[in-house]
Tab-separated table of C-alpha atoms in Angstrom:
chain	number	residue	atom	x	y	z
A	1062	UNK	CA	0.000	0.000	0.000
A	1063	UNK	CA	1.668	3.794	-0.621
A	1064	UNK	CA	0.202	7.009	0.552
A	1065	UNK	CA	1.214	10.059	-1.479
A	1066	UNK	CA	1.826	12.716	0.499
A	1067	UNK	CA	0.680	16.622	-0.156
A	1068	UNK	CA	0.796	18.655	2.713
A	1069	UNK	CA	-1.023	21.662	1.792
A	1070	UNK	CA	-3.724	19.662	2.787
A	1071	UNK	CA	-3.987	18.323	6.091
A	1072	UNK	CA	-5.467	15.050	5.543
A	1073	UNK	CA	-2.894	13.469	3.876
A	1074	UNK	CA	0.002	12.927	6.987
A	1075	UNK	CA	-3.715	12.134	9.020
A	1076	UNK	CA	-4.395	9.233	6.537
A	1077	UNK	CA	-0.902	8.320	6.265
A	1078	UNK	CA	-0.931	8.001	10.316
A	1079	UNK	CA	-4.148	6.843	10.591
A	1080	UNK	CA	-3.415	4.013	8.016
A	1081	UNK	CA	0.053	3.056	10.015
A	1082	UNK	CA	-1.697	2.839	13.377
A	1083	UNK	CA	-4.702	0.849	12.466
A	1084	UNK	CA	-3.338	-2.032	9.756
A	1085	UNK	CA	0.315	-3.106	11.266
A	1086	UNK	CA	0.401	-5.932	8.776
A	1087	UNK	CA	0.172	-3.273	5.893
A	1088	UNK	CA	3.416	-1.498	5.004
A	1089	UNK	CA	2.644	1.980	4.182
A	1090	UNK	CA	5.026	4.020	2.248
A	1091	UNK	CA	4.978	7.521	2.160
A	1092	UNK	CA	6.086	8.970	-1.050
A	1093	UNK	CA	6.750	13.065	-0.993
A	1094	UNK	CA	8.685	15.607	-2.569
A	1095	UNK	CA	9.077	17.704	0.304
A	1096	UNK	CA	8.066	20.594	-0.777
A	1097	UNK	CA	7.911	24.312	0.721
A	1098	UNK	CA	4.326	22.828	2.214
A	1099	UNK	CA	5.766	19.758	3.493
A	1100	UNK	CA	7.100	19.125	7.478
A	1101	UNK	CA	8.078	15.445	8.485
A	1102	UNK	CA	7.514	16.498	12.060
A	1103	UNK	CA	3.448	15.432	11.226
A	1104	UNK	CA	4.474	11.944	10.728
A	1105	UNK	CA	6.833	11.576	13.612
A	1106	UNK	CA	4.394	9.292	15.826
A	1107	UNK	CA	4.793	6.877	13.288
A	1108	UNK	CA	8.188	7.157	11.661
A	1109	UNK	CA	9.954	4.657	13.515
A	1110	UNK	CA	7.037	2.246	12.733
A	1111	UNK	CA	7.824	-1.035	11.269
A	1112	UNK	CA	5.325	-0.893	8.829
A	1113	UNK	CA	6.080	2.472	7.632
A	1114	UNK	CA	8.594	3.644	4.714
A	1115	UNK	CA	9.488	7.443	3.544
A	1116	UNK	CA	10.481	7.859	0.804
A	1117	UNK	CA	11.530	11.378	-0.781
A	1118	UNK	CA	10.471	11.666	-4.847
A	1119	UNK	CA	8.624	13.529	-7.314
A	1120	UNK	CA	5.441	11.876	-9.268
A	1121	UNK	CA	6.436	14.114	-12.124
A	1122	UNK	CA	10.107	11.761	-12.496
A	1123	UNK	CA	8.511	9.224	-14.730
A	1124	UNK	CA	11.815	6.633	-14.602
A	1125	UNK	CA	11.882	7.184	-10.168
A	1126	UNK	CA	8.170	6.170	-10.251
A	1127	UNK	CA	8.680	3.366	-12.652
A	1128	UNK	CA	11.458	1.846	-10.364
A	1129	UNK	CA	9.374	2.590	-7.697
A	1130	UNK	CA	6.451	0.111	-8.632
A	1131	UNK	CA	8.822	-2.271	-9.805
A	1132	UNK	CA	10.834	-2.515	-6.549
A	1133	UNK	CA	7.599	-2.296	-3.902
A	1134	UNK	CA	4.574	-4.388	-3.874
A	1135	UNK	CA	2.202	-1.586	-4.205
A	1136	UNK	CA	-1.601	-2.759	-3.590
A	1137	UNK	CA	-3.627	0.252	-3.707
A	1138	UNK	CA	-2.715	4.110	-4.392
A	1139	UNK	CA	-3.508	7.399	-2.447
A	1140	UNK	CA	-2.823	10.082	-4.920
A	1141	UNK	CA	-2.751	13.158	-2.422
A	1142	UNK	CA	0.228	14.696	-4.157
A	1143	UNK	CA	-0.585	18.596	-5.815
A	1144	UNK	CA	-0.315	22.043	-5.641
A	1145	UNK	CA	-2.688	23.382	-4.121
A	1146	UNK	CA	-2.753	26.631	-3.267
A	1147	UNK	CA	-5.537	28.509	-5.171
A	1148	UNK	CA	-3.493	31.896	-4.886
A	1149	UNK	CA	-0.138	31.073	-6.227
A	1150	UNK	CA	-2.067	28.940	-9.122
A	1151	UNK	CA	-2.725	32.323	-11.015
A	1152	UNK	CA	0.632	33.664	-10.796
A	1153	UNK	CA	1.977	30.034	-11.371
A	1154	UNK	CA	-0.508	28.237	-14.263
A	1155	UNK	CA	1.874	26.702	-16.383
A	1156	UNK	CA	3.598	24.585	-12.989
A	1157	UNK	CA	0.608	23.588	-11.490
A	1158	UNK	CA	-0.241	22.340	-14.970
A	1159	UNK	CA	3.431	20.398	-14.584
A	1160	UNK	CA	2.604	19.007	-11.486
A	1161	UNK	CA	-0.717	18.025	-11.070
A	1162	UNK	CA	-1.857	17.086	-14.356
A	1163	UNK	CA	1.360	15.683	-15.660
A	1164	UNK	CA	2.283	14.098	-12.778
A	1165	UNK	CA	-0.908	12.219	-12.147
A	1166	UNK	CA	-0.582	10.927	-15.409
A	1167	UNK	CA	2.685	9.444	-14.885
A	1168	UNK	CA	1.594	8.277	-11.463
A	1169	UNK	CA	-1.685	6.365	-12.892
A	1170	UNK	CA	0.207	4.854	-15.746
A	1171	UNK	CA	2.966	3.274	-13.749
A	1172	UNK	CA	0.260	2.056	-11.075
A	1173	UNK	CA	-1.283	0.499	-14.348
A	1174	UNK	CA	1.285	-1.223	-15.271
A	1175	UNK	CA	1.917	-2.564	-12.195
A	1176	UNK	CA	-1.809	-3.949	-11.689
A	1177	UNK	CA	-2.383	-1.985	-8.207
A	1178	UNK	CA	-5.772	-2.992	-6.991
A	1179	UNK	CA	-7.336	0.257	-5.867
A	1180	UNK	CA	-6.216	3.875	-7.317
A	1181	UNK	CA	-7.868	6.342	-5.131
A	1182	UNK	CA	-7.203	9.927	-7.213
A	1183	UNK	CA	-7.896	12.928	-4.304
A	1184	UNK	CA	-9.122	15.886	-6.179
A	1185	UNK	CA	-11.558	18.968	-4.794
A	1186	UNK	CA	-14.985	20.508	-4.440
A	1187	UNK	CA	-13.442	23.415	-6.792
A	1188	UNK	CA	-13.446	21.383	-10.304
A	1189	UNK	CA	-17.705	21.805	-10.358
A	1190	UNK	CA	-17.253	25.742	-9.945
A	1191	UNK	CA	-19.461	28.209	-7.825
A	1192	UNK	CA	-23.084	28.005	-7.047
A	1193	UNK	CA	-25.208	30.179	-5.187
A	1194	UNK	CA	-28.362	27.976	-5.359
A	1195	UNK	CA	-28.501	24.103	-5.910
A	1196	UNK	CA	-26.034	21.274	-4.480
A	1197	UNK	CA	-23.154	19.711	-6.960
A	1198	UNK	CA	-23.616	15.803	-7.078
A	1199	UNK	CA	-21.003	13.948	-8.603
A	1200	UNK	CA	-22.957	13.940	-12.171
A	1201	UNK	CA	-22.709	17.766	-12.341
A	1202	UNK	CA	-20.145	19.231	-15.007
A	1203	UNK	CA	-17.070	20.419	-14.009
A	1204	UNK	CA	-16.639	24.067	-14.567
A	1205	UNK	CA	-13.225	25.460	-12.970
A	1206	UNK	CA	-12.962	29.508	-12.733
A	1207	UNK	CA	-9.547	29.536	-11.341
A	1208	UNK	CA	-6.038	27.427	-12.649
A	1209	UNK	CA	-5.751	24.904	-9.774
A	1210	UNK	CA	-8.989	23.372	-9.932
A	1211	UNK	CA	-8.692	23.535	-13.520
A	1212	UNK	CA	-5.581	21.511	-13.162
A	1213	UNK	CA	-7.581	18.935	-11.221
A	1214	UNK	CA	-10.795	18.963	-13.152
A	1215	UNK	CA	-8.263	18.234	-16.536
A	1216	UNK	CA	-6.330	14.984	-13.823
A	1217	UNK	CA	-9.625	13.555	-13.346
A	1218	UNK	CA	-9.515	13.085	-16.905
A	1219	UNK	CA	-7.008	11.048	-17.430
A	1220	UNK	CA	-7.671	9.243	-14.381
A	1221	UNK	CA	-11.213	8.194	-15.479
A	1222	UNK	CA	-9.944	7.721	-18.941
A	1223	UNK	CA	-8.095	4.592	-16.937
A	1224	UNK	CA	-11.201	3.208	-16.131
A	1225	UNK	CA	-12.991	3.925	-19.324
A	1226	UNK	CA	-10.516	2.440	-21.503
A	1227	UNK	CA	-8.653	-0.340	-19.557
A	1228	UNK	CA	-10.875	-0.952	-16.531
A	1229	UNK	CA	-8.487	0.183	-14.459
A	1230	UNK	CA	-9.795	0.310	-10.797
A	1231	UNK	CA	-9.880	3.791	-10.051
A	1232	UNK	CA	-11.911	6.028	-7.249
A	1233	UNK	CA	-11.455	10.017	-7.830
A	1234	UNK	CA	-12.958	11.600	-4.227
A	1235	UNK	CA	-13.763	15.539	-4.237
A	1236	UNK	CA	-13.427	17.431	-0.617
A	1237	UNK	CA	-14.600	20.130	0.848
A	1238	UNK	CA	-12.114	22.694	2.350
A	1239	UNK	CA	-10.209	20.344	4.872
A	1240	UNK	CA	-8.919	22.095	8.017
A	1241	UNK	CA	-6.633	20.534	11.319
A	1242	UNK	CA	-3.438	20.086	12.451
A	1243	UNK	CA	-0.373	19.817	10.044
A	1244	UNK	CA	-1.627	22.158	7.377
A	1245	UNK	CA	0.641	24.661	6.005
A	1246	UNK	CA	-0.040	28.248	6.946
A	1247	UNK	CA	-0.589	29.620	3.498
A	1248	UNK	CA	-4.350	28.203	3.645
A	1249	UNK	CA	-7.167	30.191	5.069
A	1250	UNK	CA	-7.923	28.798	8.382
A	1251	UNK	CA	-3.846	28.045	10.232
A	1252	UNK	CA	-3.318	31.854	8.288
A	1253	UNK	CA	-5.323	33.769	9.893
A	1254	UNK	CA	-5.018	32.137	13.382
A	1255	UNK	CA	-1.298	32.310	12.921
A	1256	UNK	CA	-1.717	36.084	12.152
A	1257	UNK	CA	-3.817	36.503	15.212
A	1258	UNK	CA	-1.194	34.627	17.175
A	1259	UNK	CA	1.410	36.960	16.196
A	1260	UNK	CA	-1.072	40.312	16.713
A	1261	UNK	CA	-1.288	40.793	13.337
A	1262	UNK	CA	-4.728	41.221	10.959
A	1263	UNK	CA	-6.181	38.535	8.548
A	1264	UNK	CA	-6.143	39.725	5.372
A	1265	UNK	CA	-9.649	39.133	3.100
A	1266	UNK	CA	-10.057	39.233	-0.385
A	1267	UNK	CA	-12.668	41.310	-1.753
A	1268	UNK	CA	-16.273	41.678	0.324
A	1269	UNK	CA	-14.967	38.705	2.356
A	1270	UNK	CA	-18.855	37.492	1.713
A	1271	UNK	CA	-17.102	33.886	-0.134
A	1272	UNK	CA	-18.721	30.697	1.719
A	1273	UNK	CA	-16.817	27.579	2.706
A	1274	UNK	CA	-17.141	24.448	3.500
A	1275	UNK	CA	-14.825	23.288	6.407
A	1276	UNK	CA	-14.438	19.964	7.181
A	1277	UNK	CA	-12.215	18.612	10.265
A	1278	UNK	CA	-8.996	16.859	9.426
A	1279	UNK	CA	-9.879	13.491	11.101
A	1280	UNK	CA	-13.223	13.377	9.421
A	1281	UNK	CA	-12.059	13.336	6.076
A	1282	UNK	CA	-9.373	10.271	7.242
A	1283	UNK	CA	-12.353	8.440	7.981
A	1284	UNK	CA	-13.756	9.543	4.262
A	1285	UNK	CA	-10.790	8.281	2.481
A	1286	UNK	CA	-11.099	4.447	5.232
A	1287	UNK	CA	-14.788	4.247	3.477
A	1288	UNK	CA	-13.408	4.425	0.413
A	1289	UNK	CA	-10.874	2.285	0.344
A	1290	UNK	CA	-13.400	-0.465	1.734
A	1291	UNK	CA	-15.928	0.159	0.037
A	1292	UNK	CA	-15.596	2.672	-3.012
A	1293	UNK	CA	-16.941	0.967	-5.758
A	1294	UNK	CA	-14.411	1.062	-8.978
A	1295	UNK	CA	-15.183	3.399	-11.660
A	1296	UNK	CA	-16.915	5.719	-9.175
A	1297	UNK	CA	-16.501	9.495	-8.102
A	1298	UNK	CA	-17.862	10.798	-3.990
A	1299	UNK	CA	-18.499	13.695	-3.015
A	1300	UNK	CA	-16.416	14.410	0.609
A	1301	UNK	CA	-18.900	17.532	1.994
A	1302	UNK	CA	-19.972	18.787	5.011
A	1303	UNK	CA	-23.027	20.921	5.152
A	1304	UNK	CA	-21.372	23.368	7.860
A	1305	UNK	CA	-20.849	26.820	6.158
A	1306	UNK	CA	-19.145	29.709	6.632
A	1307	UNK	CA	-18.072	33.087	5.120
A	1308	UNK	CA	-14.469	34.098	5.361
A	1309	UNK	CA	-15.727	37.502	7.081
A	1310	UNK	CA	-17.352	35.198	9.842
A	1311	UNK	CA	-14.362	32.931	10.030
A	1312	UNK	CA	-12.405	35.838	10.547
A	1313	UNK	CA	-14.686	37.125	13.443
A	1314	UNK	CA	-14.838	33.562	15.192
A	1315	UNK	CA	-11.507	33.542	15.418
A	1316	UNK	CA	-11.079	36.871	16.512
A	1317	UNK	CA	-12.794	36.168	19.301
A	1318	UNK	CA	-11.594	33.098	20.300
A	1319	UNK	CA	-8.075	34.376	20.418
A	1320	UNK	CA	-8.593	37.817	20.852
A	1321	UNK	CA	-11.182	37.230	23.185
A	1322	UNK	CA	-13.565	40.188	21.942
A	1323	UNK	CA	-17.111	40.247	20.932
A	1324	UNK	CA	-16.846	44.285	20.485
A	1325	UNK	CA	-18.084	44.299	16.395
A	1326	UNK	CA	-15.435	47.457	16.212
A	1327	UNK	CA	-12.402	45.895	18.040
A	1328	UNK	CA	-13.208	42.996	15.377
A	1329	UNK	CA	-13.124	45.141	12.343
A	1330	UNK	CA	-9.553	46.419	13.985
A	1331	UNK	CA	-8.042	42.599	13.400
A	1332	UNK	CA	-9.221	42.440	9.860
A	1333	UNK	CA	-7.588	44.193	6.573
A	1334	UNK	CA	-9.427	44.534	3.613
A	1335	UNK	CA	-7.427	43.771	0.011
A	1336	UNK	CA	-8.368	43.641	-3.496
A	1337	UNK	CA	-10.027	39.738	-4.675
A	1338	UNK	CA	-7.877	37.290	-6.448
A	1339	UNK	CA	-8.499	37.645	-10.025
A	1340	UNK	CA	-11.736	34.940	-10.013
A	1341	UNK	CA	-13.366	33.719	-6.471
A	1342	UNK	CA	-16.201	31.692	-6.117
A	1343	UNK	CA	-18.898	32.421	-3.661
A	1344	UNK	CA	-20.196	28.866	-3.016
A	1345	UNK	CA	-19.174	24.825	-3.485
A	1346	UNK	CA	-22.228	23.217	-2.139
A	1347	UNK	CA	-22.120	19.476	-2.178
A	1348	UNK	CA	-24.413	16.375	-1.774
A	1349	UNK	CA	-22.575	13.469	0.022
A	1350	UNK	CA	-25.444	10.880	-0.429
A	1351	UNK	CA	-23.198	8.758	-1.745
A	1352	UNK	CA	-20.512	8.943	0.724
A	1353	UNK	CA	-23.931	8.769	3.509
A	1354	UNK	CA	-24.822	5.853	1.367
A	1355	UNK	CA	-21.474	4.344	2.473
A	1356	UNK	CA	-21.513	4.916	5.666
A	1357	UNK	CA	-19.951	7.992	6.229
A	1358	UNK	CA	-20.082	11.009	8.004
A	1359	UNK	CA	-19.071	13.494	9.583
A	1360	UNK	CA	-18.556	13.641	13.088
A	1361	UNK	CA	-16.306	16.319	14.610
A	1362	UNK	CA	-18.077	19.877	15.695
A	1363	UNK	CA	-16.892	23.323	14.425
A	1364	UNK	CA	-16.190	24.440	17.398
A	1365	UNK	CA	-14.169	21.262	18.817
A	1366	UNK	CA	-12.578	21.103	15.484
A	1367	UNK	CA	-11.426	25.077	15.637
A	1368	UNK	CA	-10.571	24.447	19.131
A	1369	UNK	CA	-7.835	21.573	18.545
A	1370	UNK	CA	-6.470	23.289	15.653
A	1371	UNK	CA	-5.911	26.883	17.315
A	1372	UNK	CA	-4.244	24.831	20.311
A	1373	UNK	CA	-1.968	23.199	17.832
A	1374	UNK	CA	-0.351	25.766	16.007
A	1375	UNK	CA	0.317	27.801	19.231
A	1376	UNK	CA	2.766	25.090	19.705
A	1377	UNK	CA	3.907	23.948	16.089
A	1378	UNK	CA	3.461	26.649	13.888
A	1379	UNK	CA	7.185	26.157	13.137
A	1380	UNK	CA	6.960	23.284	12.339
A	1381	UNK	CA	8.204	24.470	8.568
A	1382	UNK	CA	11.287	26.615	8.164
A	1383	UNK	CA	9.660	29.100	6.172
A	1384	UNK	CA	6.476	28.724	8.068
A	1385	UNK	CA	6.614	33.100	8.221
A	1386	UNK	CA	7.185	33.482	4.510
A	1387	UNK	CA	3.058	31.679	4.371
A	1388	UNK	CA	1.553	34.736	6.451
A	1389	UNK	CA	2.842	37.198	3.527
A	1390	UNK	CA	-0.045	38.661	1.875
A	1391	UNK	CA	-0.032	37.460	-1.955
A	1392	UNK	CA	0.226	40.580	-4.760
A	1393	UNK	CA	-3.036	41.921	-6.095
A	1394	UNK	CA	-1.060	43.088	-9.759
A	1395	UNK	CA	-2.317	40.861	-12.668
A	1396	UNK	CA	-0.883	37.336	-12.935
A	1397	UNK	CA	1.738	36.565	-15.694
A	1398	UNK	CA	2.823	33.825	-17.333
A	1399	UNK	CA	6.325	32.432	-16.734
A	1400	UNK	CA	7.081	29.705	-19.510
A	1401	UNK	CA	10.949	30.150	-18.049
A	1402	UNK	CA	10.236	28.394	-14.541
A	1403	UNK	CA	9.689	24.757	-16.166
């Protein structure tokens, strides 16, 4: 069995943990780049595990992955590995392109030719687009307003082009917003409490009036369990939560559990409004029946969620060397393209 790791997203060292803990007669390997976004300190309760292998690589080295599946006898696939970052992907098109789209392709065509038994492709609520009235199911077209989910929505392809033309067993999952422990501080949620630690504001894009989904780190490990039992080949689930929130009242929730202030003007003090990323959807409602359907859902609370996380990045937030360089507010001047970085 391999997890690929992408730590951008928290849920990736959870399941790779999670996976370690619960199946000792499984050998998991952990297969990352190491990245800016990546910190081995969120897999240290299980690195000097038996049944647990790192292994440092890039999905985009077509020959490494080759040897890879040659050399290991790799059941099943977690494909967690992208960028991520919804920000830098309009400034940096052309290498999220590089990673996540050719690199998934490389990644599902050696675990083809190896037979694996279960690919499991992790993509995001963002390939469907916004919505401001119905639910997305997983029969709704994919419409991507931004380049990362674009990237994604264009990886699903050529992962369910497996299954369409060879039978290959994939799954492709889409996510809400995931939030926890272990996520790099670029993202939303472990920014702004990390700017709040430090006394400094949280920065929103635009009217701030965007809605989220947020769904807690260990929920989503117990997603990704379901599917590996029981995802049926061939299939795509929705991961959703119906908890919703705009980034305005994120902002205020956690300006008052850190700051400790319900005053609406000492509020408005913490929080610095900047000019919107060139495209930013207001909605990504999603129907889970067929995760519910599975057996799945989920369990944690906002609040006991939001609780664990603030805790853990008063202790950890350095977790990453460059951990401060993530609290730097992106530029608002128009993205360009730069053919010269690949």
């Amino acid at each position: 069995m391999v997890g690929v790791g992408a730590e951008p997203q928290p849920g990736a060292s959870h399941v790779v943990v999670s996976l370690v803990k619960k199946y000792p007669n499984y050998l998991i390997i952990n297969l990352d780049k190491l990245d800016y976004c990546a910190s081995l300190k969120n897999l240290e309760t299980v690195s000097e595990k038996e049944n647990y292998k790192f292994i440092q690589g890039d999905i985009c080295d077509p020959d490494f992955i080759k040897q890879l599946f040659e050399t290991e006898k790799i059941d099943i696939v977690l494909h967690f590995a992208a960028q991520t970052h919804v920000d830098l992907s309009f400034w940096r098109a052309l290498e999220f392109t590089y990673v996540n789209v050719y690199g998934t392709n490389v990644l599902v065509a050696a675990a083809h030719e190896a037979n694996v038994e279960k690919f499991v492709y992790v993509s995001t609520d963002e390939v469907y687009g916004g919505s401001t009235d119905g639910e997305f199911d997983e029969s709704s077209p994919k419409r991507p307003t931004n380049p990362y989910a674009s990237s994604k929505a264009a990886a699903e392809c050529f992962v369910q082009s497996y299954w369409e033309r060879y039978q290959f067993p994939v799954v492709i999952t889409r996510s809400s917003n995931v939030y926890g422990p272990h996520q790099y501080p670029e993202k939303v949620i472990p920014k702004f409490i990390s700017l709040l630690q430090q006394n400094r504001k949280c920065c929103i894009h635009g009217s701030g009036l965007q809605r989220r989904n947020f769904l807690y780190a260990t929920d989503v490990v117990e997603a990704f369990l379901t599917v590996l039992k029981e995802g049926k080949p061939g299939e795509i689930y929705n991961i959703g939560t119906n908890f919703e929130m705009s980034i305005v009242q994120l902002a205020k929730e956690l300006i008052h559990l850190i700051k400790k202030t319900s005053s609406e003007s000492e509020m408005e003090h913490w929080m610095d409004y900047v000019k919107d990323r060139p495209t930013n959807d207001l909605r990504y409602p999603m129907s889970s029946e067929k995760m519910h359907n599975l057996g799945w859902r989920p369990k944690v609370p906002w609040k006991e969620g939001i609780r664990k996380t603030i805790e853990w990045y008063k202790e950890n937030f350095h977790n990453w060397k460059n951990s401060e360089k993530a609290l730097e507010p992106f530029p608002v001047t128009e993205p360009c393209t730069q053919l010269s970085n690949l």
